Coordinates of C-alpha atoms in Angstrom, one line a residue:
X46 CA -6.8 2.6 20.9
X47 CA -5.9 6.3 21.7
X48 CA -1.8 5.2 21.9
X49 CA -2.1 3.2 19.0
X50 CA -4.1 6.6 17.0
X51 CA -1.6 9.1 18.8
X52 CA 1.5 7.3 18.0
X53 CA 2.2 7.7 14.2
X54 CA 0.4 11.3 14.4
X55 CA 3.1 12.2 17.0
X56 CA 5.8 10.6 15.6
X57 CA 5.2 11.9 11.9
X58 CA 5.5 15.5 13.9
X59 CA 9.2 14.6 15.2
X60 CA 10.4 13.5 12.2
X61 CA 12.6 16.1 10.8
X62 CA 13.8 16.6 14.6
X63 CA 14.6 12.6 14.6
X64 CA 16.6 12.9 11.4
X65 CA 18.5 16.0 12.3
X66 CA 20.0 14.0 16.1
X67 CA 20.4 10.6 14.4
X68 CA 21.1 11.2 10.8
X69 CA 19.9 8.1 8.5
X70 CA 17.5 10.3 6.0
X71 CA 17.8 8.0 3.1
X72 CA 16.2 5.6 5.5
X73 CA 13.6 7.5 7.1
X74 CA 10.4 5.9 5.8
X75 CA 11.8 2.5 7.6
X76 CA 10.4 3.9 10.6
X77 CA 6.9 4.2 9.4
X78 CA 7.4 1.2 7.2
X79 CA 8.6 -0.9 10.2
X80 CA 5.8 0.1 12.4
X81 CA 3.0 -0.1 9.6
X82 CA 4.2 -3.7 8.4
X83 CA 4.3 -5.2 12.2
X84 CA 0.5 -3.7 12.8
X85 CA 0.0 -5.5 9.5
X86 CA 1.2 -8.6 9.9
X87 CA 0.9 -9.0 14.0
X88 CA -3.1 -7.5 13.6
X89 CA -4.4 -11.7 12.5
X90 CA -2.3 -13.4 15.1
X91 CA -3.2 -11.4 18.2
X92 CA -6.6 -11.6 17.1
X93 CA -6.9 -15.6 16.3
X94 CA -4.6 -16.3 19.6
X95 CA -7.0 -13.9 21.8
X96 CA -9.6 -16.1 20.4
X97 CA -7.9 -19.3 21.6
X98 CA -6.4 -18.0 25.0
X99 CA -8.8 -15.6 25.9
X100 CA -8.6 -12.0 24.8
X101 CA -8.1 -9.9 28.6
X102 CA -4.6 -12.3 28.7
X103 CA -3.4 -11.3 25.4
X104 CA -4.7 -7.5 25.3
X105 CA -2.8 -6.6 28.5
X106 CA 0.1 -8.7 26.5
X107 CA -0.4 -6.4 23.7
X108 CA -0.3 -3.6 25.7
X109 CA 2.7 -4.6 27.3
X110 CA 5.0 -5.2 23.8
X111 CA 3.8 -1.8 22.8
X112 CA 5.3 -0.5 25.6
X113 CA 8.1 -2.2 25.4
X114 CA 8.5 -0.8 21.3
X115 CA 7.9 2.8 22.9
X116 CA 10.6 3.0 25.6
X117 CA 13.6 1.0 23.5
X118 CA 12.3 3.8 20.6
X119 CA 12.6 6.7 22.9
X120 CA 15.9 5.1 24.2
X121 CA 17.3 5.0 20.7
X122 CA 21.1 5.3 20.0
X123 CA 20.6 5.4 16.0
X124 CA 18.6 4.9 12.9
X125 CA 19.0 1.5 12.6
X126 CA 17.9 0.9 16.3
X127 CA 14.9 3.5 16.0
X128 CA 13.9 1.4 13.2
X129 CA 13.9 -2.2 14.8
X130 CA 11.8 -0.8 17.9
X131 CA 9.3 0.7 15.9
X132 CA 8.8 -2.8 14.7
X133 CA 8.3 -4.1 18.6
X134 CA 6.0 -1.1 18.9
X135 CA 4.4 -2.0 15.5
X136 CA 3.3 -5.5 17.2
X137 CA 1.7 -4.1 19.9
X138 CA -0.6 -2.0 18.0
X139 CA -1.9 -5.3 16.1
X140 CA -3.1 -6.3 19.6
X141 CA -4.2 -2.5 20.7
X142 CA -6.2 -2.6 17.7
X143 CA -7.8 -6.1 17.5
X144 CA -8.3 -6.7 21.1
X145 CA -10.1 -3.3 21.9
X146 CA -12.5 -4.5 18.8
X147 CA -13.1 -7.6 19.8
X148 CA -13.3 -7.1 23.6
X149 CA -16.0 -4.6 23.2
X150 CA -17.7 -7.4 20.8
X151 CA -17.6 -9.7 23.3
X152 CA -19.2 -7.5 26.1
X153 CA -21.6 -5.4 24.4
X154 CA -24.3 -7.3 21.6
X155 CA -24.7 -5.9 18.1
X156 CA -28.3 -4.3 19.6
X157 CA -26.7 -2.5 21.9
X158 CA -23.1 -1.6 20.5
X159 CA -24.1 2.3 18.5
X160 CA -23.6 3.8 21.5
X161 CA -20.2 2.6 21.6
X162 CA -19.7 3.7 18.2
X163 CA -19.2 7.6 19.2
X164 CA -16.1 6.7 21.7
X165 CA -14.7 4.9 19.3
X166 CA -15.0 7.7 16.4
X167 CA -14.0 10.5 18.8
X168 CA -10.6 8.5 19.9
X169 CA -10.1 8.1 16.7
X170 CA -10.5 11.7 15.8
X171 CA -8.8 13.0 19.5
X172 CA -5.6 10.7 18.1
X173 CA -6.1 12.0 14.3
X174 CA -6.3 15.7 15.2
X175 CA -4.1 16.0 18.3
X176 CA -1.5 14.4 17.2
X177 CA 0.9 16.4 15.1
X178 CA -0.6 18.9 17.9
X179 CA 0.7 17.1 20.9
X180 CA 4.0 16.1 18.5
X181 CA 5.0 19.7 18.2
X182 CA 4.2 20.8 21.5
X183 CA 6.6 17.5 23.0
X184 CA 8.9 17.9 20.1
X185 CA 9.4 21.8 21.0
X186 CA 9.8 21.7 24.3
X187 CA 11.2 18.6 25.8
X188 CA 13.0 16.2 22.8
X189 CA 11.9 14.0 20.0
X190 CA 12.6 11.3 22.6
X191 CA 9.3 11.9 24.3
X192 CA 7.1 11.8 21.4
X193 CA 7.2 8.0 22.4
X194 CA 7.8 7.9 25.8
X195 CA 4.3 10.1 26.2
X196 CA 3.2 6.3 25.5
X197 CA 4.4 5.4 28.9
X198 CA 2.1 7.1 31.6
X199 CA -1.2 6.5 29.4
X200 CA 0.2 2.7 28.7
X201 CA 0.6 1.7 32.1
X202 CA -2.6 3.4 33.2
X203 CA -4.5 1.9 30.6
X204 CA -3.0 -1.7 31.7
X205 CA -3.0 -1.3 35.1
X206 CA -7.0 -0.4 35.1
X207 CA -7.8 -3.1 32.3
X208 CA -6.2 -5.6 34.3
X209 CA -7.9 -4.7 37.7
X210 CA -11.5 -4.0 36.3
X211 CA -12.1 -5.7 33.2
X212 CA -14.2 -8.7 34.0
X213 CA -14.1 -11.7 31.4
X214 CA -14.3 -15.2 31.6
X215 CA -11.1 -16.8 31.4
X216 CA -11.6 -19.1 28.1
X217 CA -9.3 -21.6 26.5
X218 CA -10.2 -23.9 23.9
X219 CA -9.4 -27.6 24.4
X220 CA -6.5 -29.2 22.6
X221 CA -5.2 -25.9 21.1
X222 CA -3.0 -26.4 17.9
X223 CA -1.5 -23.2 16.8
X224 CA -1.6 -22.3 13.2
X225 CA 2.5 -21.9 12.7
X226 CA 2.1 -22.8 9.1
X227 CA -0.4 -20.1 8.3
X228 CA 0.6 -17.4 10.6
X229 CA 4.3 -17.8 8.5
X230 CA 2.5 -17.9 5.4
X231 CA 0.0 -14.9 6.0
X232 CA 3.1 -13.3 7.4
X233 CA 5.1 -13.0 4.2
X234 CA 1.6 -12.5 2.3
X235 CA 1.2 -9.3 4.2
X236 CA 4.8 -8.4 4.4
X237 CA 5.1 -8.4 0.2
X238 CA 1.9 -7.0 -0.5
X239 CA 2.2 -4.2 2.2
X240 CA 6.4 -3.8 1.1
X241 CA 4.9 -3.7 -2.5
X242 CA 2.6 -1.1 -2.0
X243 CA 5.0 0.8 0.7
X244 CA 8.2 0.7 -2.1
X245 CA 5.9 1.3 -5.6
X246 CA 6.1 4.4 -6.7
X247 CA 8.5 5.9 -3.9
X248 CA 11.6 4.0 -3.1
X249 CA 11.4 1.7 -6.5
X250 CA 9.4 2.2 -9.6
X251 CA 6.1 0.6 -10.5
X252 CA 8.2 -2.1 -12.5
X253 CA 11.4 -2.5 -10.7
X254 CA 12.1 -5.9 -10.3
X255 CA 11.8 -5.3 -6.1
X256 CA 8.5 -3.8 -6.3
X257 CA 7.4 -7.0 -8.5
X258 CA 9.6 -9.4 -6.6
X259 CA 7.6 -8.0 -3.3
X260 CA 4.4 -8.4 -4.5
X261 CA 4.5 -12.0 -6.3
X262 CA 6.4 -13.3 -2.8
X263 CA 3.2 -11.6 -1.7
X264 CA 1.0 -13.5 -3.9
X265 CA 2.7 -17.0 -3.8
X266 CA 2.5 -17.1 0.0
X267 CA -0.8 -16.1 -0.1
X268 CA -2.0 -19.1 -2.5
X269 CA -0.1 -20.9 0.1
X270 CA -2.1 -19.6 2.8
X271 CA -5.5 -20.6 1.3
X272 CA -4.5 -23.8 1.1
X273 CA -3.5 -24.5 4.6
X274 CA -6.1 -22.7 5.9
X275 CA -8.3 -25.6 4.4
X276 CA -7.0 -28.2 6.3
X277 CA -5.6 -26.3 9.6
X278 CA -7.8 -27.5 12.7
X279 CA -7.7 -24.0 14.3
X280 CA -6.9 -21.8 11.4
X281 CA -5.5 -18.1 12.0
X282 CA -7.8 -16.9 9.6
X283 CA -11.0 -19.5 9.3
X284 CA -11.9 -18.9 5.5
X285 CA -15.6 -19.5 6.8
X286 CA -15.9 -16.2 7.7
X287 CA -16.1 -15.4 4.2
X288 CA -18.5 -18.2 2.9
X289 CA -20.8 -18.3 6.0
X290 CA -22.7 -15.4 5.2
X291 CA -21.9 -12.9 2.6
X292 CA -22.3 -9.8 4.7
X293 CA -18.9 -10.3 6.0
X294 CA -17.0 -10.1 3.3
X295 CA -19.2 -6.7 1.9
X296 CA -18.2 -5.5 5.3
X297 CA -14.3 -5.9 4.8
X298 CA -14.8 -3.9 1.4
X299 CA -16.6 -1.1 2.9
X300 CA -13.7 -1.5 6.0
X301 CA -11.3 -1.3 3.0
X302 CA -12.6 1.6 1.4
X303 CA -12.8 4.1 4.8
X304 CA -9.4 2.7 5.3
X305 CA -8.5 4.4 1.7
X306 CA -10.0 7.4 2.3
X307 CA -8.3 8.1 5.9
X308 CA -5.0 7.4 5.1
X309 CA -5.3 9.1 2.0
X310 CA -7.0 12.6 3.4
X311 CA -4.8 12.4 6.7
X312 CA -1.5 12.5 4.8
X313 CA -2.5 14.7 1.4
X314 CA -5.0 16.9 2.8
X315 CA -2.5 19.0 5.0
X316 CA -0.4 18.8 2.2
X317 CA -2.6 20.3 -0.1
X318 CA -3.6 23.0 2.6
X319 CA 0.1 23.9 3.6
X320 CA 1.4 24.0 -0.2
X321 CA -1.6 25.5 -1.7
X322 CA -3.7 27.1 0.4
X323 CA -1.1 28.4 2.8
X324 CA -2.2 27.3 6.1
X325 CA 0.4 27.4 8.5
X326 CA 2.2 23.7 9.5
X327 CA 2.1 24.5 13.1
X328 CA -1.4 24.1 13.2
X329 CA -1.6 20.8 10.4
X330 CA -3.4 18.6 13.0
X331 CA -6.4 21.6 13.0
X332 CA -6.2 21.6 9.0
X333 CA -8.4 17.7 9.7
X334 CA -10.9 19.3 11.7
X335 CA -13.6 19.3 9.5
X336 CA -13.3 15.8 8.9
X337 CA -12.7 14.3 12.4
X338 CA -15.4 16.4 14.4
X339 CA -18.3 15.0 11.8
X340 CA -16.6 11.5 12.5
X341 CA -17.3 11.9 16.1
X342 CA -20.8 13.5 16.0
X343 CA -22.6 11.3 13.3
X344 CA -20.9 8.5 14.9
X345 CA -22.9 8.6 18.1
X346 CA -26.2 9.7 16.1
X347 CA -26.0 6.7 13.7
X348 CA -25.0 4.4 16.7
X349 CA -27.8 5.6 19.1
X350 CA -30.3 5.2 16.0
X351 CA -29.1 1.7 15.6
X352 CA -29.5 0.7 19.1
X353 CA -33.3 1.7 19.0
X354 CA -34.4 0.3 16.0
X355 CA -31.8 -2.6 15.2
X356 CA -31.8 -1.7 11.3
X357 CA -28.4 -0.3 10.2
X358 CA -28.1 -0.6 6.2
X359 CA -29.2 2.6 5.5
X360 CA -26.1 3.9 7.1
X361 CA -23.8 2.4 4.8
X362 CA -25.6 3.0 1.7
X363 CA -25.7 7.0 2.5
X364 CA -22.2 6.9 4.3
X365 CA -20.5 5.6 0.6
X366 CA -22.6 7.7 -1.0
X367 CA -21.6 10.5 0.7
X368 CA -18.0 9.7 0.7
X369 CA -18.1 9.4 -3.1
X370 CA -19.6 13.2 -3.3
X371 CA -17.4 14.2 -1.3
X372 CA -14.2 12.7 -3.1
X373 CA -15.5 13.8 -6.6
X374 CA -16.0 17.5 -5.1
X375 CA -12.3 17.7 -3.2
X376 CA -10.6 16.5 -7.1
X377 CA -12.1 19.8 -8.4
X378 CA -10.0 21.2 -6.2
X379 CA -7.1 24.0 -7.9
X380 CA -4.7 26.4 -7.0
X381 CA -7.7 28.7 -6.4
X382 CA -10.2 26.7 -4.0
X383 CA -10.6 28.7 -0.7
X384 CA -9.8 26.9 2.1
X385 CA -13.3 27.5 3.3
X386 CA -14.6 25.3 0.2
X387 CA -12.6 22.4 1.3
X388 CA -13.5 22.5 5.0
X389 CA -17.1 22.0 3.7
X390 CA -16.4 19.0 1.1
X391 CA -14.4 17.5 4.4
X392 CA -17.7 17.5 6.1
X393 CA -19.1 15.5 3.8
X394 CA -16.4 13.3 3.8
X395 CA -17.2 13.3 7.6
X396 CA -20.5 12.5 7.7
X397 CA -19.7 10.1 5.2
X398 CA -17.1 8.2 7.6
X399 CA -19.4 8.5 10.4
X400 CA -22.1 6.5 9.2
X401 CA -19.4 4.3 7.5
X402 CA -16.8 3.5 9.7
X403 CA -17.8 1.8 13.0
X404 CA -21.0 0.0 11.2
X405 CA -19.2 -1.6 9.1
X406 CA -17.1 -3.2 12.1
X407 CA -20.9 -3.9 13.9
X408 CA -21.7 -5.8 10.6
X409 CA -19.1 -7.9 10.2
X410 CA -19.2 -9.1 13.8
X411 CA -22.5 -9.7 13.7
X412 CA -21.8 -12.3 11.0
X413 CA -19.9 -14.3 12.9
X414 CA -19.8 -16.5 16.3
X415 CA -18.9 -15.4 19.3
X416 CA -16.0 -17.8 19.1
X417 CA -14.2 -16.0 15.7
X418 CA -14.7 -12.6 17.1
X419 CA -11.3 -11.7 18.2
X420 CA -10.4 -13.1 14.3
X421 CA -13.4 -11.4 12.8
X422 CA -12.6 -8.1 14.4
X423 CA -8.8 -8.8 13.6
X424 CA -10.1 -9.3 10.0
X425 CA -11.7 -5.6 10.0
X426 CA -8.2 -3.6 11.5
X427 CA -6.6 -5.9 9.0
X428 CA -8.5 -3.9 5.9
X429 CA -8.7 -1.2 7.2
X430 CA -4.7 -1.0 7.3
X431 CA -4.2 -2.7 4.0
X432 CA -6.7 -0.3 1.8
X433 CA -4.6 2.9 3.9
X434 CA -1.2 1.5 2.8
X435 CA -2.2 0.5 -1.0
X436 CA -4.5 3.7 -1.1
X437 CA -1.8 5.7 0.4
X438 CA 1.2 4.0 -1.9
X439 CA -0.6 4.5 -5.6
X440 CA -1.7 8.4 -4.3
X441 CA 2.1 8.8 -3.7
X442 CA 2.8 8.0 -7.3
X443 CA 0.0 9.7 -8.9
X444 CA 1.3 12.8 -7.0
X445 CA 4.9 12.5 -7.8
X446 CA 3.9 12.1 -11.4
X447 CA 1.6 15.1 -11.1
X448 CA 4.4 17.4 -9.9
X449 CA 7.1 16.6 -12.7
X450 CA 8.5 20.2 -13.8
X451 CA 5.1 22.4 -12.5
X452 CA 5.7 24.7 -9.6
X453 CA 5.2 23.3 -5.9
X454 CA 1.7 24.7 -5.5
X455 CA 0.0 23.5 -8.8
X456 CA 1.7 19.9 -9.5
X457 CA 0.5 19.4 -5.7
X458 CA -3.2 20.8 -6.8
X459 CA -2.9 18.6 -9.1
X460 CA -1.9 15.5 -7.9
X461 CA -4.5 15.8 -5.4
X462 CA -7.2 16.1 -8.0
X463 CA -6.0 12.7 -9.5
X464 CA -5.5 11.6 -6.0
X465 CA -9.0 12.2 -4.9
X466 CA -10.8 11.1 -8.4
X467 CA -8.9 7.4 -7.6
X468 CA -10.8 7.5 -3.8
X469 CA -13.8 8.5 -5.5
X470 CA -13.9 5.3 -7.9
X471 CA -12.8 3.3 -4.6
X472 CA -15.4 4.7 -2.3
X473 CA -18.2 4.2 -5.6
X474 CA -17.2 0.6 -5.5
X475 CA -18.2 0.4 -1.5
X476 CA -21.6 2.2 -2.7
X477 CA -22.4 -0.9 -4.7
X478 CA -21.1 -3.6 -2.0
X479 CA -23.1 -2.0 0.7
X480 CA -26.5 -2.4 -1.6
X481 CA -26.0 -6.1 -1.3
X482 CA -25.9 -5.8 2.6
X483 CA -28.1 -8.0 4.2
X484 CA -30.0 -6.8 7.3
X485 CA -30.1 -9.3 9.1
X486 CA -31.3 -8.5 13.0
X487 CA -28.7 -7.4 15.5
X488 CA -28.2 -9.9 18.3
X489 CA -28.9 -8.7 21.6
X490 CA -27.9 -10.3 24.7
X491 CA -27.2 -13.9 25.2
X492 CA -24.3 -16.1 23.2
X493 CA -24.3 -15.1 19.5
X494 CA -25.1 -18.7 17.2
X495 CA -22.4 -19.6 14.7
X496 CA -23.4 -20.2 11.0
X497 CA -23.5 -23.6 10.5
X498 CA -23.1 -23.5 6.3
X499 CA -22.5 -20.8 3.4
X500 CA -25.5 -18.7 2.6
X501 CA -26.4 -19.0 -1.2
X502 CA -26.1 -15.6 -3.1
X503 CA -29.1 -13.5 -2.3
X504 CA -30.8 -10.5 -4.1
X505 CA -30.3 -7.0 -2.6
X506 CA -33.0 -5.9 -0.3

């Protein structure tokens, strides 16, 4: 998880370096595009295949292709080449992140997972932070070129020790049929929606007949998809994960929403502290701070709580709530907020994400069998990435339209305000999904039963 959190932290760092050896600037967001869409897209198949093959084999396979992606990247001759191995990379990370998910569902139970919950946060907050940190310093000192192949020592020592000491029963499901007709279909549904939301606003207009070309490929394919995955015998995406109890799908919105809001703080936040409030770019990665540390912190709280008492709505409830405080308090923001004001409304946001973020993982595994958990968890990186990329893509136009003919410092005050009130409606909307949570108990050890039919609509508790 750290390589695939490090990677587009460092890399983002390098840029301007990248662009000055290679040239290629009119096609510089290809080499975030390319990685983002292969996560996308790869994230559902690694999953549903470490399902079917067993998830040890395919996460030291996943491992292996990232890898791969990071030393063709730092080996790079030009743009073009940069570009198609951030895509090989970009598959790897679909693995990264849905196998280390699924194979910490598969070895700890529900019960027992919070305490997980606070490693999880603080890599994520190690890779958020100290990455444009650890960009600059490799950047500096010995060549753009190493902001991938950094991957290399931590890669290999990562696959060399989950090979030798992870322990898991070597599973394979009996006449296997892989799902080529879905996986191409949710393929292109993924790659227009996520293209779509990458291009809108940016490299096309709203309207342009790309952007809308993108996103009704997008749509057609995705129709497609549903109807295949009705009749596929091993579907890469079993639509009973959303009809067999209804926590699941409330757990993919509230996955969707912290996906919105750390994408969206990760990338506008500095910007607004750099252009604004004059912090120094050196030092961007310490600008997040304030958000990542409460990450880590309430992470391991709410997590150990949940472990001793099994109950874990109340965490959700509060962590939208206090994401949505938090979001309306950061769009007040002008050219005058201190900077120490906004390190205190990123605590909230925080300690919002902290109860937020992991739980809603924990829930929607806990909805499932033990037998769609790779999927399930797949399911969750899945959102997570989709509400960061369509978050991310509509805050890029409401900034660029906030800027027009104002001065740097307040079209980007600005922007951020309308920015920030557009997270706030999101994270409102995961305040009301996480009120029709149902608490159902956490398993604890022993194999986790499958829901055998769709739960009729319920009343909130």
């Amino acid at each position: 998880m750290l390589l695939g959190m490090l990677d587009n932290n460092i890399v983002g760092t390098a840029m301007p370096t990248i662009v000055g050896e290679l040239g290629g600037l009119a096609h510089l967001s290809w080499v975030v595009t390319a990685y983002t869409l292969a996560t996308a897209v790869s994230t559902p198949v690694w999953g549903k295949l470490g399902d079917l093959y067993g998830r040890k084999r395919l996460f030291l396979a996943s491992i292996g292709v990232f890898l791969l992606g990071s030393a063709l990247s730092g080996a790079a001759r030009s743009m073009d080449q940069l570009i198609a191995f951030r895509a090989v990379q970009g598959i790897g990370a679909g693995g990264l992140g849905a196998g280390a998910f699924a194979l910490i569902g598969a070895l700890v139970p529900p019960r027992e997972r919070g305490r997980y919950q606070g490693m999880t946060a603080t890599v994520m907050a190690l890779g958020t932070v100290g990455g444009p940190l650890l960009g600059g310093v490799l950047t500096g000192h010995l060549g753009w070129r190493w902001s991938f192949y950094v991957n290399l020592p931590l890669g290999l020592l990562a696959l060399v020790w989950v090979g030798v000491r992870l322990k898991l029963p070597a599973v394979r499901a009996k006449a296997v049929r892989i799902d080529y007709g879905g996986i191409a279909l949710l393929t292109v549904a993924i790659g227009g929606v996520v293209l779509a939301a990458t291009w809108a606003g940016n490299t096309y207009a709203w309207g342009s007949w790309q952007v809308l070309a993108a996103f009704g490929a997008g749509l057609l394919a995705l129709a497609g998809f549903l109807a295949v995955e009705r009749r596929a015998p091993e579907p890469v995406l079993p639509l009973t994960l959303f009809t067999a109890h209804r926590n699941f799908p409330l757990a993919q919105a509230l996955v969707l929403a912290a996906g919105v809001v750390m994408f969206c703080c990760s990338l506008y936040l500095p910007l607004f502290q750099q252009t604004v409030q004059g912090a120094s770019a050196t030092n961007s990665g310490l600008l997040l701070l304030p958000l990542m540390a409460p990450v880590a912190l309430v992470s391991n709280v709410a997590g150990k709580l949940m472990s001793r008492t099994g109950r874990y709505k109340i965490f959700p409830v509060l962590g939208t709530a206090l994401l949505t405080l938090g979001s309306v308090l950061l769009a007040t923001m002008d050219t005058s907020t201190p900077r120490w004001l906004t390190s205190c409304y990123l605590v909230l946001l925080g300690t919002g994400l902290g109860l937020l973020m992991q739980m809603a993982s924990t829930i929607a595994q806990n909805s499932v069998g033990m037998r769609d958990l790779g999927a399930a968890s797949a399911t969750s990186n899945l959102s997570r990435t989709l509400g960061g990329s369509l978050g991310v893509a509509v805050a890029g136009s409401l900034l660029a339209a906030a800027t027009g003919d104002r001065s740097a410092s307040a079209g980007t005050a600005s922007g951020v305000s309308h920015i920030f009130v557009l997270v706030a409606a999101v994270c409102a909307a995961g305040f009301l999904a996480s009120l029709y949570l149902k608490e159902v108990p956490l398993r604890g050890r022993g194999p986790a039963p499958r829901p055998a039919k769709a739960e009729p609509a319920a009343p909130a508790r």
